Short mmCIF file of C-alpha atoms in Angstrom, two decimals:
data_model
loop_
_atom_site.label_atom_id
_atom_site.label_comp_id
_atom_site.label_asym_id
_atom_site.label_seq_id
_atom_site.Cartn_x
_atom_site.Cartn_y
_atom_site.Cartn_z
CA MET L 1 -145.65 -23.25 -183.74
CA LEU L 2 -146.45 -20.17 -185.55
CA LEU L 3 -148.39 -19.02 -182.63
CA ILE L 4 -145.38 -19.39 -180.30
CA GLY L 5 -143.33 -17.25 -182.80
CA ALA L 6 -146.00 -14.67 -182.80
CA CYS L 7 -146.01 -14.52 -179.00
CA PHE L 8 -142.20 -13.82 -179.13
CA LEU L 9 -142.69 -11.18 -181.68
CA LEU L 10 -145.45 -9.28 -179.89
CA PRO L 11 -143.25 -7.40 -177.26
CA LEU L 12 -140.83 -6.42 -179.96
CA LEU L 13 -143.63 -4.99 -182.19
CA TRP L 14 -144.29 -2.35 -179.62
CA LEU L 15 -140.53 -1.26 -180.03
CA VAL L 16 -140.77 -1.03 -183.67
CA LEU L 17 -144.20 0.68 -183.94
CA GLY L 18 -143.63 3.04 -181.00
CA SER L 19 -140.40 4.23 -182.39
CA VAL L 20 -142.12 5.72 -185.46
CA ASP L 21 -145.16 6.92 -183.63
CA PRO L 22 -144.69 10.58 -182.23
CA ALA L 23 -147.67 9.80 -180.02
CA ALA L 24 -146.66 6.46 -178.61
CA GLY L 25 -147.71 4.97 -175.32
CA HIS L 26 -147.51 1.63 -173.72
CA GLY L 27 -149.78 0.26 -176.23
CA THR L 28 -149.11 -1.34 -179.53
CA LYS L 29 -150.89 0.30 -182.23
CA VAL L 30 -150.23 1.34 -185.88
CA PRO L 31 -149.10 4.95 -185.74
CA GLN L 32 -151.63 7.32 -187.13
CA GLN L 33 -148.96 9.70 -188.39
CA PRO L 34 -145.85 7.62 -188.67
CA GLY L 35 -142.61 9.62 -188.88
CA LEU L 36 -139.08 9.78 -187.79
CA ASP L 37 -139.66 12.57 -185.16
CA ASN L 38 -138.71 10.30 -182.33
CA PHE L 39 -135.36 9.41 -183.87
CA ALA L 40 -134.63 12.98 -184.70
CA ALA L 41 -135.34 13.95 -181.00
CA VAL L 42 -132.82 11.44 -179.55
CA LEU L 43 -130.27 12.15 -182.10
CA THR L 44 -128.28 14.58 -179.93
CA PRO L 45 -124.92 14.57 -178.33
CA GLU L 46 -125.95 14.35 -174.67
CA LEU L 47 -128.79 11.89 -175.26
CA LEU L 48 -127.42 9.45 -177.75
CA PHE L 49 -123.90 10.02 -179.04
CA ARG L 50 -121.91 10.37 -175.80
CA PRO L 51 -123.62 7.13 -174.19
CA LEU L 52 -123.01 5.17 -177.41
CA TRP L 53 -119.43 6.35 -177.52
CA ASN L 54 -119.01 5.35 -173.89
CA SER L 55 -120.56 1.97 -174.76
CA LEU L 56 -118.13 1.60 -177.66
CA LEU L 57 -115.17 2.50 -175.45
CA LEU L 58 -116.36 -0.05 -172.80
CA SER L 59 -117.07 -2.88 -175.10
CA ALA L 60 -114.11 -2.53 -177.46
CA GLY L 61 -111.89 -2.03 -174.33
CA THR L 62 -113.35 -5.15 -172.89
CA GLY L 63 -113.00 -7.13 -175.94
CA MET L 64 -109.28 -6.29 -176.51
CA VAL L 65 -108.20 -6.71 -172.81
CA THR L 66 -110.06 -10.13 -172.88
CA LEU L 67 -108.70 -11.27 -176.08
CA ALA L 68 -105.14 -10.47 -175.26
CA ALA L 69 -105.25 -12.13 -171.88
CA ALA L 70 -107.13 -15.19 -173.27
CA VAL L 71 -104.76 -15.70 -176.09
CA LEU L 72 -101.77 -15.40 -173.75
CA ALA L 73 -103.41 -17.85 -171.38
CA ALA L 74 -104.53 -20.30 -174.01
CA TYR L 75 -101.03 -20.69 -175.57
CA PRO L 76 -99.40 -22.85 -172.84
CA LEU L 77 -102.69 -24.49 -171.88
CA SER L 78 -102.97 -25.63 -175.54
CA ARG L 79 -99.41 -26.38 -176.43
CA TYR L 80 -97.83 -27.92 -173.28
CA ARG L 81 -98.92 -31.01 -171.48
CA SER L 82 -98.95 -30.56 -167.71
CA ARG L 83 -100.90 -31.93 -164.85
CA PHE L 84 -102.04 -28.45 -163.98
CA ASN L 85 -103.97 -28.00 -167.24
CA THR L 86 -107.17 -30.01 -166.32
CA PRO L 87 -107.57 -28.61 -162.84
CA PHE L 88 -106.96 -25.12 -164.18
CA MET L 89 -109.46 -25.38 -166.92
CA TYR L 90 -112.17 -26.83 -164.49
CA GLY L 91 -111.33 -24.15 -161.94
CA ILE L 92 -111.99 -21.54 -164.63
CA LEU L 93 -115.16 -23.19 -165.80
CA PHE L 94 -116.32 -23.06 -162.15
CA GLY L 95 -115.73 -19.31 -162.20
CA THR L 96 -118.15 -18.93 -164.85
CA CYS L 97 -120.78 -20.50 -162.63
CA LEU L 98 -120.63 -17.75 -159.91
CA PRO L 99 -123.55 -15.28 -160.25
CA VAL L 100 -122.09 -11.96 -161.31
CA THR L 101 -124.92 -10.08 -159.81
CA ALA L 102 -123.99 -11.48 -156.40
CA ILE L 103 -120.49 -10.09 -156.50
CA MET L 104 -121.45 -6.66 -157.45
CA VAL L 105 -121.77 -5.56 -153.84
CA PRO L 106 -118.20 -6.59 -152.93
CA VAL L 107 -116.89 -5.28 -156.25
CA TYR L 108 -118.43 -1.87 -155.39
CA GLY L 109 -116.66 -2.17 -152.01
CA LEU L 110 -113.38 -3.03 -153.72
CA PHE L 111 -113.81 -0.10 -156.17
CA VAL L 112 -114.49 2.27 -153.13
CA GLN L 113 -111.37 1.18 -151.36
CA LEU L 114 -109.20 1.42 -154.46
CA ARG L 115 -110.83 4.87 -155.40
CA LEU L 116 -111.78 3.30 -158.87
CA LEU L 117 -115.36 4.27 -158.84
CA ASP L 118 -116.46 6.11 -161.98
CA SER L 119 -113.24 4.84 -163.88
CA LEU L 120 -113.88 3.53 -167.34
CA PRO L 121 -110.63 1.76 -167.42
CA ALA L 122 -111.25 -0.07 -164.15
CA THR L 123 -114.69 -1.11 -165.28
CA VAL L 124 -113.27 -2.33 -168.44
CA LEU L 125 -110.87 -4.54 -166.35
CA PHE L 126 -113.75 -5.94 -164.25
CA LEU L 127 -115.75 -6.82 -167.43
CA ALA L 128 -112.81 -8.35 -168.87
CA ALA L 129 -112.23 -10.46 -165.82
CA THR L 130 -115.93 -11.65 -165.88
CA SER L 131 -115.81 -12.69 -169.54
CA LEU L 132 -112.30 -14.26 -169.40
CA PRO L 133 -113.25 -17.82 -168.28
CA MET L 134 -115.53 -18.30 -171.32
CA ALA L 135 -112.99 -16.54 -173.55
CA ILE L 136 -110.14 -18.65 -172.38
CA TRP L 137 -112.03 -21.97 -173.04
CA MET L 138 -113.14 -20.75 -176.53
CA THR L 139 -109.71 -19.59 -177.48
CA ARG L 140 -108.04 -22.71 -176.41
CA ASN L 141 -110.57 -24.95 -178.28
CA PHE L 142 -109.69 -22.74 -181.48
CA MET L 143 -105.94 -23.07 -180.76
CA ASP L 144 -106.15 -26.72 -180.38
CA ALA L 145 -107.51 -26.87 -183.90
CA VAL L 146 -104.40 -25.35 -185.31
CA PRO L 147 -101.86 -28.18 -186.02
CA LEU L 148 -98.71 -28.23 -183.91
CA ALA L 149 -96.77 -29.44 -186.99
CA LEU L 150 -97.16 -26.00 -188.82
CA GLU L 151 -95.53 -24.34 -185.61
CA GLU L 152 -92.62 -26.78 -185.51
CA ALA L 153 -91.81 -26.12 -189.04
CA ALA L 154 -91.43 -22.50 -188.20
CA TRP L 155 -89.13 -23.32 -185.15
CA VAL L 156 -87.03 -25.49 -187.44
CA ASP L 157 -86.67 -22.34 -189.53
CA GLY L 158 -85.36 -20.45 -186.45
CA ALA L 159 -88.58 -18.61 -185.36
CA SER L 160 -88.99 -18.28 -181.70
CA ARG L 161 -92.20 -19.33 -179.94
CA LEU L 162 -93.50 -15.95 -179.82
CA ALA L 163 -92.83 -15.30 -183.55
CA ALA L 164 -94.44 -18.51 -184.43
CA LEU L 165 -97.51 -17.73 -182.41
CA ARG L 166 -97.74 -14.33 -184.09
CA SER L 167 -96.97 -15.36 -187.66
CA ILE L 168 -98.51 -18.86 -187.87
CA VAL L 169 -100.98 -19.58 -185.07
CA LEU L 170 -102.97 -16.30 -184.72
CA PRO L 171 -103.48 -15.74 -188.49
CA LEU L 172 -104.93 -19.37 -188.79
CA MET L 173 -107.25 -18.80 -185.87
CA ARG L 174 -108.41 -15.44 -186.92
CA PRO L 175 -112.08 -16.35 -187.48
CA GLY L 176 -112.25 -17.93 -184.15
CA LEU L 177 -110.63 -14.79 -182.54
CA GLY L 178 -113.29 -12.66 -184.19
CA VAL L 179 -115.95 -14.82 -182.70
CA VAL L 180 -114.54 -14.48 -179.27
CA PHE L 181 -114.09 -10.67 -179.57
CA ILE L 182 -117.64 -10.27 -180.77
CA PHE L 183 -118.95 -12.64 -178.21
CA VAL L 184 -117.40 -10.43 -175.48
CA PHE L 185 -118.20 -7.26 -177.16
CA ILE L 186 -121.91 -8.10 -177.36
CA GLN L 187 -121.91 -9.18 -173.76
CA ALA L 188 -120.34 -5.90 -172.56
CA TRP L 189 -122.47 -3.70 -174.81
CA GLY L 190 -125.66 -5.16 -173.41
CA ASN L 191 -124.48 -5.16 -169.78
CA PHE L 192 -126.52 -2.97 -167.64
CA PHE L 193 -125.77 -3.89 -163.93
CA VAL L 194 -122.04 -3.65 -163.98
CA PRO L 195 -121.88 0.09 -165.33
CA PHE L 196 -125.07 0.92 -163.30
CA VAL L 197 -123.15 0.13 -160.08
CA LEU L 198 -119.65 1.14 -160.99
CA LEU L 199 -120.03 4.33 -163.34
CA LEU L 200 -121.85 7.06 -161.41
CA SER L 201 -121.32 10.27 -163.38
CA GLU L 202 -123.42 10.95 -166.30
CA GLY L 203 -120.38 11.63 -168.52
CA SER L 204 -119.06 8.15 -168.35
CA GLN L 205 -122.21 6.15 -168.39
CA PRO L 206 -122.81 3.91 -171.37
CA ALA L 207 -126.23 3.67 -173.19
CA ALA L 208 -127.49 0.83 -171.19
CA VAL L 209 -127.45 3.05 -168.04
CA SER L 210 -128.32 6.41 -169.73
CA ILE L 211 -131.37 4.90 -171.23
CA PHE L 212 -132.37 3.70 -167.82
CA SER L 213 -131.90 7.23 -166.31
CA PHE L 214 -133.71 8.82 -169.27
CA PHE L 215 -136.65 6.42 -168.68
CA GLY L 216 -136.76 6.72 -165.00
CA GLN L 217 -136.28 10.48 -164.44
CA HIS L 218 -138.45 12.00 -167.07
CA GLY L 219 -141.78 11.39 -165.18
CA ALA L 220 -144.30 11.32 -168.13
CA VAL L 221 -142.00 9.53 -170.43
CA ALA L 222 -141.57 10.03 -174.12
CA TYR L 223 -142.22 6.28 -175.12
CA GLY L 224 -141.65 6.94 -178.67
CA GLN L 225 -138.27 8.32 -178.00
CA LEU L 226 -137.47 5.54 -175.66
CA ALA L 227 -138.25 2.96 -178.32
CA ALA L 228 -136.44 4.84 -180.94
CA PHE L 229 -133.30 5.08 -178.59
CA SER L 230 -133.65 1.27 -177.95
CA ILE L 231 -133.41 0.59 -181.50
CA LEU L 232 -130.62 2.58 -182.29
CA TYR L 233 -128.79 1.23 -179.33
CA SER L 234 -129.69 -2.48 -180.24
CA ILE L 235 -128.62 -2.13 -183.97
CA PRO L 236 -124.80 -2.75 -183.39
CA VAL L 237 -125.30 -5.89 -181.47
CA LEU L 238 -127.91 -7.27 -183.72
CA ALA L 239 -125.49 -6.51 -186.70
CA LEU L 240 -122.61 -8.31 -184.96
CA TYR L 241 -124.79 -11.30 -184.07
CA VAL L 242 -125.78 -11.63 -187.64
CA ILE L 243 -122.13 -11.60 -188.73
CA VAL L 244 -121.15 -14.30 -186.27
CA ALA L 245 -124.20 -16.47 -187.13
CA ARG L 246 -123.49 -16.08 -190.85
CA GLY L 247 -119.74 -16.79 -190.52
CA ALA L 248 -119.84 -19.65 -188.40
CA GLY L 249 -122.57 -21.35 -190.50
CA ASN L 250 -125.04 -21.51 -187.83
CA SER L 251 -126.23 -19.57 -184.90
CA LEU L 252 -124.72 -21.99 -182.50
CA ALA L 253 -121.39 -20.20 -182.39
CA LEU L 254 -122.75 -18.23 -179.54
CA ALA L 255 -124.75 -20.96 -177.61
CA GLY L 256 -121.76 -23.20 -178.06
CA ALA L 257 -119.50 -20.60 -176.68
CA VAL L 258 -121.62 -20.38 -173.46
CA ARG L 259 -121.58 -24.04 -173.21
CA GLY L 260 -117.92 -24.17 -173.25
CA MET H 1 -81.19 -30.28 -162.31
CA ALA H 2 -84.68 -31.06 -161.14
CA ALA H 3 -84.87 -27.30 -159.90
CA THR H 4 -84.08 -25.85 -163.27
CA HIS H 5 -86.43 -28.16 -165.05
CA ARG H 6 -89.08 -26.93 -162.58
CA THR H 7 -88.27 -23.25 -163.23
CA ARG H 8 -88.37 -23.80 -166.95
CA GLN H 9 -91.89 -25.36 -166.69
CA LEU H 10 -93.02 -22.45 -164.60
CA LEU H 11 -91.61 -19.99 -167.03
CA ARG H 12 -93.50 -21.55 -169.84
CA TYR H 13 -96.66 -20.76 -167.95
CA LEU H 14 -95.75 -17.14 -167.53
CA PRO H 15 -98.22 -15.95 -170.24
CA VAL H 16 -101.16 -17.21 -168.12
CA LEU H 17 -100.29 -14.70 -165.53
CA PRO H 18 -102.25 -11.62 -166.83
CA ALA H 19 -105.37 -13.68 -166.97
CA VAL H 20 -104.79 -15.22 -163.60
CA LEU H 21 -104.19 -11.82 -161.96
CA LEU H 22 -107.39 -10.40 -163.51
CA LEU H 23 -109.45 -13.41 -162.20
CA LEU H 24 -107.86 -13.19 -158.81
CA VAL H 25 -108.35 -9.50 -158.25
CA PHE H 26 -111.77 -8.99 -159.85
CA LEU H 27 -113.46 -12.36 -159.29
CA ALA H 28 -111.92 -14.45 -156.49
CA GLY H 29 -111.10 -11.19 -154.46
CA PRO H 30 -114.62 -10.01 -154.38
CA VAL H 31 -115.93 -13.36 -153.45
CA LEU H 32 -113.71 -13.64 -150.49
CA TRP H 33 -114.41 -10.02 -149.70
CA ALA H 34 -118.20 -10.85 -149.81
CA PHE H 35 -117.70 -13.60 -147.18
CA HIS H 36 -115.47 -11.38 -145.13
CA SER H 37 -117.69 -8.10 -145.05
CA SER H 38 -120.79 -10.34 -144.46
CA LEU H 39 -119.34 -10.74 -140.97
CA THR H 40 -118.99 -7.04 -140.34
CA ASN H 41 -121.42 -4.06 -140.07
CA ALA H 42 -119.90 -2.26 -143.09
CA GLY H 43 -122.03 0.67 -144.23
CA LEU H 44 -122.23 2.47 -147.49
CA THR H 45 -121.80 5.97 -145.93
CA GLY H 46 -121.20 7.18 -142.42
CA ARG H 47 -118.94 6.00 -139.58
CA TYR H 48 -119.29 2.32 -140.62
CA ALA H 49 -118.12 2.73 -144.12
CA ARG H 50 -114.68 3.84 -142.81
CA ASN H 51 -114.45 1.62 -139.81
CA PRO H 52 -116.48 -1.47 -140.08
CA GLU H 53 -116.74 -3.53 -136.90
CA TRP H 54 -116.58 -7.33 -136.73
CA VAL H 55 -119.91 -8.69 -135.79
CA GLY H 56 -119.51 -12.28 -136.35
CA LEU H 57 -122.51 -14.13 -137.57
CA GLU H 58 -124.91 -11.38 -136.66
CA ASN H 59 -125.90 -10.62 -140.24
CA TYR H 60 -126.84 -14.23 -140.83
CA GLN H 61 -128.85 -14.37 -137.75
CA ARG H 62 -130.77 -11.21 -138.92
CA LEU H 63 -131.21 -12.95 -142.17
CA LEU H 64 -133.04 -15.85 -140.47
CA GLN H 65 -135.24 -13.46 -138.47
CA ASP H 66 -135.98 -11.05 -141.31
CA PRO H 67 -139.45 -12.02 -142.92
CA VAL H 68 -138.18 -10.73 -146.23
CA PHE H 69 -135.33 -13.20 -146.51
CA PRO H 70 -137.25 -16.47 -146.53
CA LEU H 71 -139.83 -14.83 -148.95
CA SER H 72 -136.93 -13.67 -151.20
CA LEU H 73 -135.42 -17.08 -151.24
CA ALA H 74 -138.75 -18.70 -152.10
CA LEU H 75 -139.36 -16.21 -154.78
CA THR H 76 -135.85 -16.94 -156.27
CA VAL H 77 -136.68 -20.76 -156.20
CA LEU H 78 -140.14 -19.94 -157.89
CA PHE H 79 -138.52 -17.80 -160.44
CA VAL H 80 -135.71 -20.31 -161.35
CA ALA H 81 -138.10 -23.27 -161.34
CA GLY H 82 -140.99 -21.40 -163.36
CA SER H 83 -138.90 -19.59 -165.88
CA ALA H 84 -135.81 -21.61 -166.37
CA ILE H 85 -136.37 -25.32 -165.38
CA VAL H 86 -140.01 -25.49 -166.75
CA GLY H 87 -140.38 -22.56 -169.06
CA GLN H 88 -137.10 -22.03 -170.98
CA ASN H 89 -136.17 -25.72 -170.84
CA VAL H 90 -139.47 -27.35 -171.91
CA LEU H 91 -140.38 -24.59 -174.41
CA GLY H 92 -136.87 -24.73 -176.02
CA LEU H 93 -137.12 -28.40 -176.36
CA ALA H 94 -140.44 -28.38 -177.81
CA LEU H 95 -139.43 -25.73 -180.33
CA ALA H 96 -136.35 -27.62 -181.35
CA VAL H 97 -138.31 -30.76 -181.95
CA LEU H 98 -141.16 -28.93 -183.67
CA MET H 99 -138.60 -27.17 -185.86
CA ARG H 100 -137.25 -30.38 -187.19
CA ARG H 101 -140.68 -31.23 -188.61
CA ALA H 102 -141.80 -27.79 -189.82
CA ARG H 103 -141.08 -26.44 -193.32
CA PRO H 104 -137.71 -24.61 -193.41
CA VAL H 105 -139.34 -21.02 -193.86
CA VAL H 106 -141.54 -21.68 -190.79
CA SER H 107 -138.73 -22.86 -188.61
CA ALA H 108 -136.34 -20.07 -189.74
CA THR H 109 -138.96 -17.36 -189.02
CA VAL H 110 -139.88 -18.64 -185.78
CA GLY H 111 -136.17 -19.25 -184.86
CA THR H 112 -135.46 -15.65 -185.70
CA ALA H 113 -138.34 -14.23 -183.58
CA VAL H 114 -137.04 -16.34 -180.50
CA VAL H 115 -133.41 -15.52 -180.93
CA ALA H 116 -134.17 -11.74 -181.40
CA ALA H 117 -135.54 -11.58 -177.96
CA TRP H 118 -132.42 -13.12 -176.73
CA VAL H 119 -129.80 -11.06 -178.70
CA LEU H 120 -131.34 -7.66 -177.66
CA PRO H 121 -129.56 -5.82 -174.88
CA GLU H 122 -130.97 -6.74 -171.61
CA ILE H 123 -132.18 -3.27 -170.70
CA VAL H 124 -134.10 -3.07 -174.05
CA ALA H 125 -135.68 -6.51 -173.52
CA ALA H 126 -136.72 -5.34 -170.05
CA PHE H 127 -138.29 -2.20 -171.38
CA ALA H 128 -140.29 -4.09 -173.93
CA ALA H 129 -141.48 -6.63 -171.43
CA TYR H 130 -142.40 -3.75 -169.11
CA ALA H 131 -144.48 -2.00 -171.91
CA PHE H 132 -146.01 -5.38 -172.82
CA PHE H 133 -147.30 -6.14 -169.26
CA SER H 134 -148.26 -2.72 -168.18
CA ARG H 135 -151.85 -1.35 -167.66
CA ASP H 136 -152.31 0.02 -171.02
CA GLY H 137 -149.92 -2.41 -172.72
CA THR H 138 -150.25 -4.89 -175.42
CA LEU H 139 -151.26 -7.82 -173.37
CA ASN H 140 -154.39 -5.85 -172.03
CA GLN H 141 -155.08 -4.69 -175.61
CA LEU H 142 -155.13 -8.28 -176.81
CA LEU H 143 -157.09 -9.55 -173.93
CA GLY H 144 -159.57 -6.58 -174.43
CA GLN H 145 -160.27 -7.81 -177.93
CA PHE H 146 -161.85 -10.91 -176.08
CA GLY H 147 -163.70 -8.76 -173.70
CA ALA H 148 -161.43 -9.26 -170.77
CA ALA H 149 -161.15 -6.60 -168.05
CA GLU H 150 -158.04 -4.60 -167.85
CA THR H 151 -155.59 -6.03 -165.35
CA ASP H 152 -152.43 -4.40 -163.81
CA TRP H 153 -150.32 -7.47 -164.34
CA LEU H 154 -147.09 -5.99 -162.78
CA TYR H 155 -148.99 -4.96 -159.75
CA THR H 156 -151.33 -7.88 -159.20
CA VAL H 157 -149.21 -10.85 -160.26
CA PRO H 158 -145.64 -9.45 -160.51
CA MET H 159 -144.00 -12.89 -160.30
CA ALA H 160 -145.97 -14.31 -163.14
CA ALA H 161 -145.04 -11.33 -165.31
CA VAL H 162 -141.39 -11.46 -164.59
CA ILE H 163 -141.43 -15.36 -164.99
CA LEU H 164 -143.14 -15.03 -168.41
CA ALA H 165 -140.83 -12.24 -169.52
CA ASN H 166 -137.71 -14.31 -168.57
CA ILE H 167 -139.11 -17.23 -170.58
CA TRP H 168 -139.59 -14.87 -173.60
CA ARG H 169 -136.11 -13.55 -173.14
CA GLY H 170 -134.16 -16.77 -172.44
CA THR H 171 -135.79 -19.56 -174.34
CA ALA H 172 -133.50 -19.09 -177.34
CA PHE H 173 -130.50 -20.54 -175.42
CA SER H 174 -132.19 -23.72 -174.79
CA MET H 175 -133.67 -23.93 -178.21
CA LEU H 176 -130.11 -23.56 -179.75
CA VAL H 177 -128.61 -26.26 -177.33
CA TYR H 178 -131.47 -28.68 -178.10
CA ARG H 179 -131.25 -28.07 -181.82
CA ALA H 180 -127.63 -29.13 -181.72
CA ALA H 181 -128.33 -32.13 -179.48
CA LEU H 182 -131.12 -33.23 -181.88
CA ASN H 183 -128.91 -32.89 -184.83
CA GLY H 184 -126.54 -35.37 -183.13
CA VAL H 185 -129.10 -38.11 -182.71
CA PRO H 186 -128.45 -40.73 -185.33
CA ALA H 187 -131.11 -40.98 -187.92
CA GLU H 188 -131.04 -44.86 -188.01
CA LEU H 189 -132.10 -45.03 -184.53
CA THR H 190 -135.36 -43.28 -185.03
CA GLU H 191 -135.89 -44.79 -188.30
CA ALA H 192 -135.58 -48.32 -186.81
CA ALA H 193 -138.05 -47.36 -184.10
CA HIS H 194 -140.35 -46.25 -186.77
CA MET H 195 -140.05 -49.49 -188.73
CA ASP H 196 -140.90 -51.26 -185.43
CA GLY H 197 -144.15 -49.34 -185.19
CA ALA H 198 -143.31 -46.71 -182.64
CA GLY H 199 -145.36 -43.45 -182.97
CA PRO H 200 -143.89 -39.84 -182.87
CA TRP H 201 -144.39 -39.70 -179.09
CA GLN H 202 -142.93 -43.09 -178.38
CA ARG H 203 -139.89 -42.25 -180.52
CA LEU H 204 -139.44 -38.98 -178.54
CA ALA H 205 -139.75 -40.60 -175.08
CA PHE H 206 -137.87 -43.82 -175.68
CA ILE H 207 -135.34 -42.97 -178.32
CA THR H 208 -134.70 -39.07 -178.62
CA LEU H 209 -134.87 -38.07 -174.97
CA PRO H 210 -132.68 -40.79 -173.63
CA VAL H 211 -130.04 -40.16 -176.24
CA ILE H 212 -129.82 -36.48 -175.55
CA ARG H 213 -130.13 -36.79 -171.63
CA GLY H 214 -126.62 -35.29 -171.29
CA SER H 215 -127.54 -32.29 -173.13
CA ILE H 216 -130.69 -31.90 -171.03
CA ALA H 217 -128.74 -32.13 -167.78
CA THR H 218 -126.13 -29.60 -168.94
CA ASN H 219 -128.85 -27.30 -170.32
CA LEU H 220 -130.81 -27.44 -167.05
CA MET H 221 -127.72 -26.63 -165.01
CA LEU H 222 -126.77 -23.58 -167.31
CA VAL H 223 -130.33 -21.96 -167.40
CA THR H 224 -130.61 -22.33 -163.67
CA LEU H 225 -127.21 -20.56 -163.18
CA GLN H 226 -128.18 -17.75 -165.62
CA THR H 227 -131.59 -17.33 -164.23
CA LEU H 228 -130.29 -17.22 -160.56
CA ALA H 229 -128.23 -14.07 -161.62
CA VAL H 230 -131.12 -12.17 -163.40
CA PHE H 231 -131.38 -8.63 -162.00
CA THR H 232 -132.19 -6.07 -164.69
CA LEU H 233 -135.39 -7.73 -165.91
CA ILE H 234 -137.00 -7.66 -162.58
CA TRP H 235 -135.48 -4.32 -161.56
CA VAL H 236 -137.08 -2.50 -164.61
CA MET H 237 -140.28 -4.39 -164.62
CA THR H 238 -141.19 -4.21 -160.90
CA ALA H 239 -138.10 -3.05 -159.02
CA GLY H 240 -138.85 -5.94 -156.64
CA GLY H 241 -142.20 -4.67 -155.73
CA PRO H 242 -145.05 -4.28 -154.76
CA ALA H 243 -144.24 -4.91 -151.17
CA ASN H 244 -141.34 -7.11 -151.93
CA GLY H 245 -143.73 -9.39 -154.02
CA SER H 246 -140.87 -10.04 -156.70
CA THR H 247 -137.75 -9.55 -154.59
CA THR H 248 -135.42 -12.23 -155.64
CA LEU H 249 -132.07 -12.70 -153.89
CA PRO H 250 -129.99 -10.42 -156.35
CA VAL H 251 -132.63 -7.67 -156.02
CA LEU H 252 -132.62 -7.93 -152.13
CA ALA H 253 -128.86 -7.88 -152.23
CA TYR H 254 -128.83 -4.66 -154.14
CA GLN H 255 -131.63 -3.07 -152.18
CA GLU H 256 -129.92 -3.83 -148.83
CA ALA H 257 -126.55 -2.70 -149.86
CA PHE H 258 -127.29 0.41 -152.05
CA LYS H 259 -130.70 1.64 -151.23
CA PHE H 260 -130.51 1.05 -147.25
CA GLY H 261 -126.74 1.48 -147.26
CA ASP H 262 -126.05 -1.71 -145.30
CA ILE H 263 -123.11 -3.20 -147.16
CA GLY H 264 -122.65 -5.83 -144.44
CA TYR H 265 -126.04 -7.30 -144.58
CA GLY H 266 -126.21 -6.98 -148.27
CA THR H 267 -123.12 -9.06 -148.71
CA ALA H 268 -124.66 -11.54 -146.37
CA VAL H 269 -127.50 -11.97 -148.75
CA ALA H 270 -125.06 -12.00 -151.70
CA SER H 271 -122.85 -14.67 -149.88
CA VAL H 272 -125.90 -17.00 -149.60
CA LEU H 273 -126.56 -16.41 -153.42
CA ILE H 274 -122.79 -17.15 -154.26
CA LEU H 275 -122.97 -20.33 -152.25
CA ILE H 276 -126.01 -21.45 -154.01
CA GLY H 277 -124.24 -20.65 -157.38
CA ALA H 278 -121.15 -22.53 -156.16
CA ALA H 279 -123.27 -25.70 -155.25
CA PHE H 280 -124.71 -25.71 -158.82
CA GLY H 281 -121.38 -25.04 -160.28
CA ALA H 282 -119.86 -27.86 -158.49
CA ALA H 283 -122.62 -30.19 -159.62
CA TYR H 284 -122.29 -29.01 -163.18
CA LEU H 285 -118.38 -29.74 -163.32
CA ARG H 286 -119.24 -33.27 -161.92
CA LEU H 287 -121.69 -33.78 -164.68
CA LEU H 288 -119.08 -32.67 -167.32
CA ARG H 289 -116.38 -34.96 -165.99
CA GLU H 290 -118.80 -38.09 -166.01
CA ARG H 291 -119.66 -37.23 -169.56
CA ASN H 292 -116.19 -36.93 -170.80
CA PRO H 293 -113.78 -38.67 -168.59
#
């Protein structure tokens, strides 16, 4: 079993060793003169900060739009009984099964028609739509766990449904909402294909795409810098993952999320 | 009276509207659009970009005659079967079973290594896999220690390389699903079997696996759907080459639409992929309904 674990680590070893080796290539070796030159080389506004800023805008925007729409949608689905609920939830689950890579060609067509290519807000809306089904499922499950009795008490005191939702339900499900937000954020941060197709100008591309152009266009690639960039770009999602895994008690929060 | 009751019920569902609008415009819309433009000769640029013509089933007829399409379909099946159904699923289950017996330190360490490959952004994982398999990469260095000749893995066996890379990247999901499933197996069951003299393999085959068969079915379905959609890993490692040797359906759809500018034909490929996904999705829903009626 340790052997299997070692196999999983090997490809990552290149990333770590290469990033501190100014003379890195494809191979994995202990650097002869380890140093932070690679990190220094990529720490420039055009190379690193602007793409990371775009990634942040894209992921945070997607997270907020998704969360807002998911909370609104989850409320009636959780609080009212109706014969629409089950078909609706299954319909949404079915939506998660569609291969997103397959709809990128028609989405590109749609964006061309609506003149939305290269628009960060429009890309945020599309990413939000793709993560919504899972987010609605998770949010509804978290909302179901908040007892209705607490809300009813607030209504008796004269609070409206909206006020009860805001002051009673949402604070109680804050950890759950955090998980949903982080989950959506991580997915948007790591997404390559969607911005690759929809965001064409260099100024609006997130790190996932700029790292690809950097790698593909420089001919004789600076592998050490690529590795350093990869690490800097990965750190935020690794940190967020650790927060979720710790907070939820086990690493299953994410897998459970994907399972619905 | 009935009408106002109806209206009130509809009003209650008003908050669902933003989500439904987003889903309709950005998911359902493109799917319908895909089926529609697959019946036209829409292009990326030029005259057919502005005024596509209706060509009926011509694109689909072309699919059947195009030698690349059957190859690409076969490669997709190979990729999903090899990396998801066999690789991720079996390895994930094996790791989950082994982790229960191993010492906590060992299982935590191995678990972290497996999950790390999964949590990393897709593009970073793809670069790492590319470097690992490239001519002067880590794999050849390792094999060189045993005196093996250098092989250009990405060129000679591109499918094997991307399948292994996807196993590396995706096994964590199956491992986590199976760890949860195994935790749900009642201890009394396996203990009773142990008392009756069943060995570890027998307990696994006759007690544990039958108890978690629902999770196995769910996991198989989900890893299939995830793997069906993999694009970035293959695109970075081989770009579908050499000579279409690793062109799965998502890669083919992308190439036809964006590299060759044939949106109509590209969406025909995408439509086939959507239909395959929909078939698996329908089967998945059926499975869930049977499990919790």
